[in-house]
């Protein structure tokens, strides 16, 4: 992201009336926060906004103003199509199948494939919301309490509450500015990061019950049966992988989540010094050095065996 492409973005927005904004499947706080934050900003500028997430907004973000304005499908004709927090086109799901390539791609993943006409990427940003904040500063866009709450949510969730190694003094300064705009940091932290449903904690129990360790590698899995038994309504890991990262002296954690469509969602987490995005890309996924994921076709057992083999190889090759 530089002066030229920020200005190019401003020009595209100036010329557009109907704008579609999309983020990725199984949306996290940065996906939702970027989507709603940018949507509310552009609406303040008088634009007609359509916000789309193929999987909808997870319950944990239903306190954000504008969550009920997010649809699961695009409809109609748009002057401008923007993706936020999507590293590649597949991450959008099938929302754009009838629309073609997006116009603008705003993201912070090092594995971003630059799939749009205009790509605003900053790899050192903790979250995509940080880029949206920078755009509002550079282009003098409005910032108010609901916008600040959406942006602070993305900052908090992608930085795991300012715990990731890329959380910088600047991250905290942005958070402070968003607090000054009226965002309640403690309340947002509790809602987005701490509170879990009873079902989610029981689902964790299933995964924790079969956790395994081999030296610096820890892994577990969650099956469709676990989901049914605990009545957990999501198709993600309910953030269990971030619980695994709390285990002492572990280099890499992996979690396998069985999906209804015959794929398995794999998530890797690592301590500094181990770039798990390198393993994820081997399996068609992507992400960041400390946190990466992939959606892989096949059975839970087979994928678990393949991924653990590749991850062990990666660890022993001394990367
Ligand atoms: P997750 O394990 O889903 O929390 O994702 C960790 C990181 O990996 C995030 O930055 C995601 O954007 C990225 N990621 C997860 N799944 C995929 C995928 N299938 N393809 C590309 N990137 C992914
Ligand atoms: Mn994300
Ligand atoms: Mn992100």
mmCIF file of C-alpha atoms and ligand atoms in Angstrom, residues 24 28-31 34 85-86 107-109 125-129 154 158 288, ligand 3:
data_model
loop_
_atom_site.group_PDB
_atom_site.id
_atom_site.type_symbol
_atom_site.label_atom_id
_atom_site.label_comp_id
_atom_site.label_asym_id
_atom_site.label_seq_id
_atom_site.Cartn_x
_atom_site.Cartn_y
_atom_site.Cartn_z
ATOM 1 C CA UNK A 24 -13.677 -14.781 3.580
ATOM 2 C CA UNK A 28 -12.980 -14.236 11.915
ATOM 3 C CA UNK A 29 -13.023 -10.900 13.745
ATOM 4 C CA UNK A 30 -10.759 -9.245 11.190
ATOM 5 C CA UNK A 31 -12.991 -10.370 8.300
ATOM 6 C CA UNK A 34 -12.978 -4.978 8.110
ATOM 7 C CA UNK A 85 -8.851 -9.911 4.517
ATOM 8 C CA UNK A 86 -8.866 -12.471 1.661
ATOM 9 C CA UNK A 107 -5.313 -7.514 2.833
ATOM 10 C CA UNK A 108 -2.329 -8.212 5.087
ATOM 11 C CA UNK A 109 -1.456 -11.855 4.285
ATOM 12 C CA UNK A 125 -0.080 -4.988 9.421
ATOM 13 C CA UNK A 126 -1.441 -6.992 12.356
ATOM 14 C CA UNK A 127 -4.881 -7.045 10.753
ATOM 15 C CA UNK A 128 -6.683 -5.864 7.638
ATOM 16 C CA UNK A 129 -8.560 -3.354 9.811
ATOM 17 C CA UNK A 154 -10.365 -6.916 13.980
ATOM 18 C CA UNK A 158 -6.048 -11.015 14.762
ATOM 19 C CA UNK A 288 1.037 -16.098 8.100
HETATM 20 MN MN1 LIG B 3 -6.658 -10.807 9.072
#
